[in-house]
Amino acid sequence: MKILSVAFLSCLLLAGFARADIAVVVTVDSPLRTVSQNDLINVFMGRYRRLPTGETALPVDLSPLKARFYRALVDKDLAEINSYWARLIFSGQASPPLQMQESDEMLQYIRRNPGALGYLDAAAVPDDVRIVLQLSERQAP
Amino acid sequence: MIRLARLLRRRLALRSAALTLLAVALLGIASLTGAILVSESRERGRQYERLEELLNTVERTVQIACFLDDKVLAAEVANGLLSNRIVGHVSVIQGSDVLAQGGPTDDRHAGNRPLERAIMSPFVAAEQVCSIELTPDEQEISRSVMRASLFTGIVLTLQLIAIGIVVVLVVLRLIILPITRVSLRLESLAPESGEKLNTPPGNRDDELGRLVGSVNGMIDHLVTSIHDERTLRLQREVDERRFRSIVENVETGIFELSSEGRMLSANPAFRRLFNLDQALDLDVQDLRFAEFVGEEKERVNTMLVQLVNYGRPCNIELKLETGEYPRWVSVLLNRFEDDRLQGVANDVTERQMAAHAAEHMAITDLLTGLGNRRGLMKRLDQSMRIVQSDPGYSCGLVMLDLDKFKQANDTYGHAIGDRVLQHVAKLLTDLVRQADYVSRLGGDEFVVLLEGTTRREAIARILDRFLQRVNEPIRFDPDIEVSISASLGVAILDVNAQSAEEVLQRADSAMYEAKHAGRNCYRFHPSLG
């Protein structure tokens, strides 16, 4: 069923006439109920080390969704994002989010850490994580 | 300095060169100043443009540094900016904090407004994360302006010098040299011989050509004038010699007087007329015309005053020598110019003498040499005039008619008659005094005027003696003897006489009375007391 839905959604996206949302999620154990897009940018771009609720922020990038996510979040492509981080490696003041390949792996990491923040396709959010922000994708890929 | 001034005054080429160079220098300074001002403002503008470009280059990195408050990254950016010479000072300001800054903050940049740019968040469009200020380096601007200005200045100066040299050369070639050539030629020109200036080739139709044409025209004119003048002078010399010869040789005295009557000049004829030495120099001797005329001095002086004061030309006849050989000179004087009198003097003695002779003839009876009727009337008029001014004056008038003269004439012929008349005339002349006047009116009629004699006795004594003598027979030839007698009438001319005719009439009527009384006697007119 899940796979069907994903395939269906993918088909819709490929057809280019539908838009999917990306959901930003935390573990249900997290005190964070919701987060603004600006706070989310600050966390993911390395500006804030902590979440508004006080936990150390642990943002996670999910590789398959990364391009879509950053397009939705800051309207930039991956090359720009990579160039951004490349500059910061020099000073070492900020570090990029943790990179994950699989959503399951990411979900497990989220469940383990209350400060972790990840993102999923809105259609594939499991019950044991909480959606704190839903990003709408403005453009077709 | 003085020599330079003198050179400038004497050389047109130098003067025009100096003026051109001065103008060029002033223009150069003005242009250079303008160029420096323009290039400074342009250079400043360019510096700001370059600063803007630098800012564009580092903007993204600054965005990131500010976004993350990354001082290390900000300082790195600032250092990078400061490595450009045009950047004087950099500061990255986040709110009230300074994230990074570099470069000296002294007064060197005081005059320059800093270039400020707001830096936005790299991810959120509306969020300003910091601002950056770039201040240009004033020294660098000045250096750059200097370099640009120096180049402009050198180019400009070279150009102006070249223009100056070209102007001077053109002036020299086109104006000074032709003028100098014309001037040199003019100095050595002999215009009297008809020589003229040549128009410099190539200047035929321009101002220099016209100048040469004008000079040639003037030379022509002058030569003609000089020639005319010379001809005129020769003509005048000839005329003068001619007039001098006339004046020297003419028989008319010609002379000049000053307005005071001083002799200024006199020709030989004048000197002869007035007995002046021919060698006398009138410029040296101060002689007055009035001194030459003897008794006529007063008249001459009056005439001179009239002439000088009223300018009337006057003619006067002067009797120079009295006595046996009187001389008459006619003088005509005219005013000439303001203070000179010109005079002509002619010897009119002969004319005067002829006039006198003619006058004498007119009043003389040719046969007897006595006065005629005309002479008598003239004398009577004279007496009448005297009586009018001197009532005490008087004279006796005797009218005489020969008796039987007609018979004698008829008998012996006219020649004898004439001789009888001459005889009577002689008798009468011998009887009266010098002052008395004897005249024959015509035929055998005589009139005697006895000057101042009016007393009867005196007249009677004279007439008795006359009758006695006239009665004596006159013998002309041995066989011709003529006896005559006369009848006489006497009247008096005095203050009571109305006219000469009246007195004559009275004498005539008294004479007729004598004839009625038997002739050969005399009668007094009843008016005699």
mmCIF file of N, CA and C in Angstrom, chain B residues 466-520:
data_model
loop_
_atom_site.group_PDB
_atom_site.id
_atom_site.type_symbol
_atom_site.label_atom_id
_atom_site.label_comp_id
_atom_site.label_asym_id
_atom_site.label_seq_id
_atom_site.Cartn_x
_atom_site.Cartn_y
_atom_site.Cartn_z
ATOM 1 N N PHE B 466 44.271 206.912 -70.782
ATOM 2 C CA PHE B 466 44.043 205.971 -71.879
ATOM 3 C C PHE B 466 43.526 206.698 -73.121
ATOM 4 N N LEU B 467 42.506 207.543 -72.882
ATOM 5 C CA LEU B 467 41.905 208.240 -74.021
ATOM 6 C C LEU B 467 42.957 209.082 -74.738
ATOM 7 N N GLN B 468 43.778 209.690 -73.921
ATOM 8 C CA GLN B 468 44.841 210.553 -74.488
ATOM 9 C C GLN B 468 45.745 209.743 -75.392
ATOM 10 N N ARG B 469 46.108 208.534 -74.936
ATOM 11 C CA ARG B 469 47.037 207.717 -75.711
ATOM 12 C C ARG B 469 46.376 207.086 -76.937
ATOM 13 N N VAL B 470 45.107 206.724 -76.752
ATOM 14 C CA VAL B 470 44.456 206.027 -77.848
ATOM 15 C C VAL B 470 44.170 206.976 -79.018
ATOM 16 N N ASN B 471 44.055 208.264 -78.681
ATOM 17 C CA ASN B 471 43.757 209.216 -79.734
ATOM 18 C C ASN B 471 44.971 209.528 -80.608
ATOM 19 N N GLU B 472 46.139 209.178 -80.102
ATOM 20 C CA GLU B 472 47.322 209.435 -80.927
ATOM 21 C C GLU B 472 47.266 208.544 -82.163
ATOM 22 N N PRO B 473 47.524 209.098 -83.329
ATOM 23 C CA PRO B 473 47.447 208.325 -84.557
ATOM 24 C C PRO B 473 48.471 207.206 -84.544
ATOM 25 N N ILE B 474 48.080 206.101 -85.156
ATOM 26 C CA ILE B 474 48.969 204.948 -85.175
ATOM 27 C C ILE B 474 49.561 204.817 -86.565
ATOM 28 N N ARG B 475 50.841 204.753 -86.650
ATOM 29 C CA ARG B 475 51.491 204.709 -87.961
ATOM 30 C C ARG B 475 52.022 203.288 -88.152
ATOM 31 N N PHE B 476 51.547 202.665 -89.218
ATOM 32 C CA PHE B 476 52.008 201.295 -89.484
ATOM 33 C C PHE B 476 53.050 201.271 -90.589
ATOM 34 N N ASP B 477 52.718 201.949 -91.618
ATOM 35 C CA ASP B 477 53.656 202.093 -92.735
ATOM 36 C C ASP B 477 53.845 203.585 -92.941
ATOM 37 N N PRO B 478 54.833 203.912 -93.720
ATOM 38 C CA PRO B 478 55.031 205.361 -93.945
ATOM 39 C C PRO B 478 53.777 206.044 -94.517
ATOM 40 N N ASP B 479 52.949 205.283 -95.221
ATOM 41 C CA ASP B 479 51.790 205.932 -95.821
ATOM 42 C C ASP B 479 50.483 205.522 -95.184
ATOM 43 N N ILE B 480 50.562 204.733 -94.113
ATOM 44 C CA ILE B 480 49.313 204.359 -93.436
ATOM 45 C C ILE B 480 49.340 204.891 -92.013
ATOM 46 N N GLU B 481 48.347 205.692 -91.737
ATOM 47 C CA GLU B 481 48.213 206.246 -90.384
ATOM 48 C C GLU B 481 46.765 206.107 -90.006
ATOM 49 N N VAL B 482 46.539 205.452 -88.852
ATOM 50 C CA VAL B 482 45.164 205.189 -88.422
ATOM 51 C C VAL B 482 44.906 205.958 -87.133
ATOM 52 N N SER B 483 43.749 206.657 -87.128
ATOM 53 C CA SER B 483 43.349 207.346 -85.898
ATOM 54 C C SER B 483 42.095 206.658 -85.364
ATOM 55 N N ILE B 484 42.125 206.374 -84.081
ATOM 56 C CA ILE B 484 40.943 205.739 -83.495
ATOM 57 C C ILE B 484 40.599 206.439 -82.209
ATOM 58 N N SER B 485 39.394 206.157 -81.738
ATOM 59 C CA SER B 485 38.981 206.634 -80.419
ATOM 60 C C SER B 485 38.164 205.528 -79.765
ATOM 61 N N ALA B 486 37.804 205.735 -78.511
ATOM 62 C CA ALA B 486 37.075 204.668 -77.796
ATOM 63 C C ALA B 486 36.001 205.255 -76.909
ATOM 64 N N SER B 487 34.932 204.475 -76.717
ATOM 65 C CA SER B 487 33.907 204.864 -75.756
ATOM 66 C C SER B 487 33.970 203.875 -74.607
ATOM 67 N N LEU B 488 33.872 204.374 -73.376
ATOM 68 C CA LEU B 488 34.045 203.487 -72.226
ATOM 69 C C LEU B 488 32.907 203.648 -71.231
ATOM 70 N N GLY B 489 32.486 202.564 -70.599
ATOM 71 C CA GLY B 489 31.491 202.597 -69.532
ATOM 72 C C GLY B 489 32.068 201.894 -68.312
ATOM 73 N N VAL B 490 31.742 202.507 -67.143
ATOM 74 C CA VAL B 490 32.339 201.956 -65.918
ATOM 75 C C VAL B 490 31.230 201.479 -64.964
ATOM 76 N N ALA B 491 31.410 200.346 -64.381
ATOM 77 C CA ALA B 491 30.509 199.862 -63.317
ATOM 78 C C ALA B 491 31.382 199.276 -62.194
ATOM 79 N N ILE B 492 30.723 199.107 -61.046
ATOM 80 C CA ILE B 492 31.488 198.617 -59.881
ATOM 81 C C ILE B 492 30.950 197.226 -59.472
ATOM 82 N N LEU B 493 31.868 196.340 -59.200
ATOM 83 C CA LEU B 493 31.462 195.028 -58.653
ATOM 84 C C LEU B 493 31.777 195.062 -57.174
ATOM 85 N N ASP B 494 30.723 195.104 -56.363
ATOM 86 C CA ASP B 494 30.945 195.055 -54.910
ATOM 87 C C ASP B 494 29.852 194.210 -54.282
ATOM 88 N N VAL B 495 29.717 194.379 -53.014
ATOM 89 C CA VAL B 495 28.810 193.495 -52.280
ATOM 90 C C VAL B 495 27.360 193.658 -52.751
ATOM 91 N N ASN B 496 27.044 194.776 -53.371
ATOM 92 C CA ASN B 496 25.672 195.014 -53.836
ATOM 93 C C ASN B 496 25.378 194.331 -55.165
ATOM 94 N N ALA B 497 26.393 193.863 -55.849
ATOM 95 C CA ALA B 497 26.185 193.273 -57.173
ATOM 96 C C ALA B 497 25.446 191.941 -57.046
ATOM 97 N N GLN B 498 24.420 191.764 -57.901
ATOM 98 C CA GLN B 498 23.664 190.516 -57.884
ATOM 99 C C GLN B 498 24.443 189.419 -58.590
ATOM 100 N N SER B 499 25.034 189.772 -59.733
ATOM 101 C CA SER B 499 25.772 188.755 -60.475
ATOM 102 C C SER B 499 26.807 189.437 -61.353
ATOM 103 N N ALA B 500 27.728 188.664 -61.861
ATOM 104 C CA ALA B 500 28.757 189.188 -62.759
ATOM 105 C C ALA B 500 28.102 189.753 -64.012
ATOM 106 N N GLU B 501 27.074 189.022 -64.507
ATOM 107 C CA GLU B 501 26.395 189.480 -65.719
ATOM 108 C C GLU B 501 25.790 190.862 -65.509
ATOM 109 N N GLU B 502 25.196 190.983 -64.287
ATOM 110 C CA GLU B 502 24.557 192.286 -63.990
ATOM 111 C C GLU B 502 25.576 193.425 -64.066
ATOM 112 N N VAL B 503 26.736 193.219 -63.454
ATOM 113 C CA VAL B 503 27.776 194.259 -63.444
ATOM 114 C C VAL B 503 28.238 194.549 -64.871
ATOM 115 N N LEU B 504 28.391 193.466 -65.643
ATOM 116 C CA LEU B 504 28.810 193.617 -67.043
ATOM 117 C C LEU B 504 27.757 194.412 -67.817
ATOM 118 N N GLN B 505 26.506 194.075 -67.529
ATOM 119 C CA GLN B 505 25.383 194.760 -68.188
ATOM 120 C C GLN B 505 25.433 196.273 -67.886
ATOM 121 N N ARG B 506 25.706 196.582 -66.621
ATOM 122 C CA ARG B 506 25.759 197.988 -66.207
ATOM 123 C C ARG B 506 26.885 198.731 -66.941
ATOM 124 N N ALA B 507 28.059 198.059 -66.974
ATOM 125 C CA ALA B 507 29.200 198.692 -67.658
ATOM 126 C C ALA B 507 28.843 198.936 -69.134
ATOM 127 N N ASP B 508 28.149 197.903 -69.675
ATOM 128 C CA ASP B 508 27.740 197.985 -71.088
ATOM 129 C C ASP B 508 26.811 199.182 -71.312
ATOM 130 N N SER B 509 25.818 199.329 -70.418
ATOM 131 C CA SER B 509 24.871 200.442 -70.621
ATOM 132 C C SER B 509 25.573 201.793 -70.420
ATOM 133 N N ALA B 510 26.518 201.849 -69.475
ATOM 134 C CA ALA B 510 27.277 203.101 -69.268
ATOM 135 C C ALA B 510 28.084 203.444 -70.523
ATOM 136 N N MET B 511 28.632 202.373 -71.187
ATOM 137 C CA MET B 511 29.407 202.575 -72.401
ATOM 138 C C MET B 511 28.506 203.127 -73.524
ATOM 139 N N TYR B 512 27.284 202.588 -73.616
ATOM 140 C CA TYR B 512 26.359 203.095 -74.649
ATOM 141 C C TYR B 512 26.024 204.555 -74.397
ATOM 142 N N GLU B 513 25.959 204.888 -73.145
ATOM 143 C CA GLU B 513 25.718 206.296 -72.797
ATOM 144 C C GLU B 513 26.859 207.168 -73.337
ATOM 145 N N ALA B 514 28.078 206.657 -73.164
ATOM 146 C CA ALA B 514 29.238 207.401 -73.655
ATOM 147 C C ALA B 514 29.158 207.558 -75.175
ATOM 148 N N LYS B 515 28.732 206.486 -75.870
ATOM 149 C CA LYS B 515 28.606 206.562 -77.324
ATOM 150 C C LYS B 515 27.573 207.621 -77.708
ATOM 151 N N HIS B 516 26.417 207.598 -76.972
ATOM 152 C CA HIS B 516 25.384 208.620 -77.259
ATOM 153 C C HIS B 516 25.912 210.005 -76.994
ATOM 154 N N ALA B 517 26.780 210.092 -76.025
ATOM 155 C CA ALA B 517 27.298 211.420 -75.664
ATOM 156 C C ALA B 517 28.352 211.916 -76.660
ATOM 157 N N GLY B 518 28.577 211.191 -77.730
ATOM 158 C CA GLY B 518 29.472 211.685 -78.773
ATOM 159 C C GLY B 518 30.785 210.934 -78.858
ATOM 160 N N ARG B 519 30.883 209.902 -78.227
ATOM 161 C CA ARG B 519 32.050 209.019 -78.292
ATOM 162 C C ARG B 519 33.318 209.673 -77.761
ATOM 163 N N ASN B 520 34.381 208.788 -77.757
ATOM 164 C CA ASN B 520 35.693 209.199 -77.247
ATOM 165 C C ASN B 520 35.593 209.812 -75.846
#
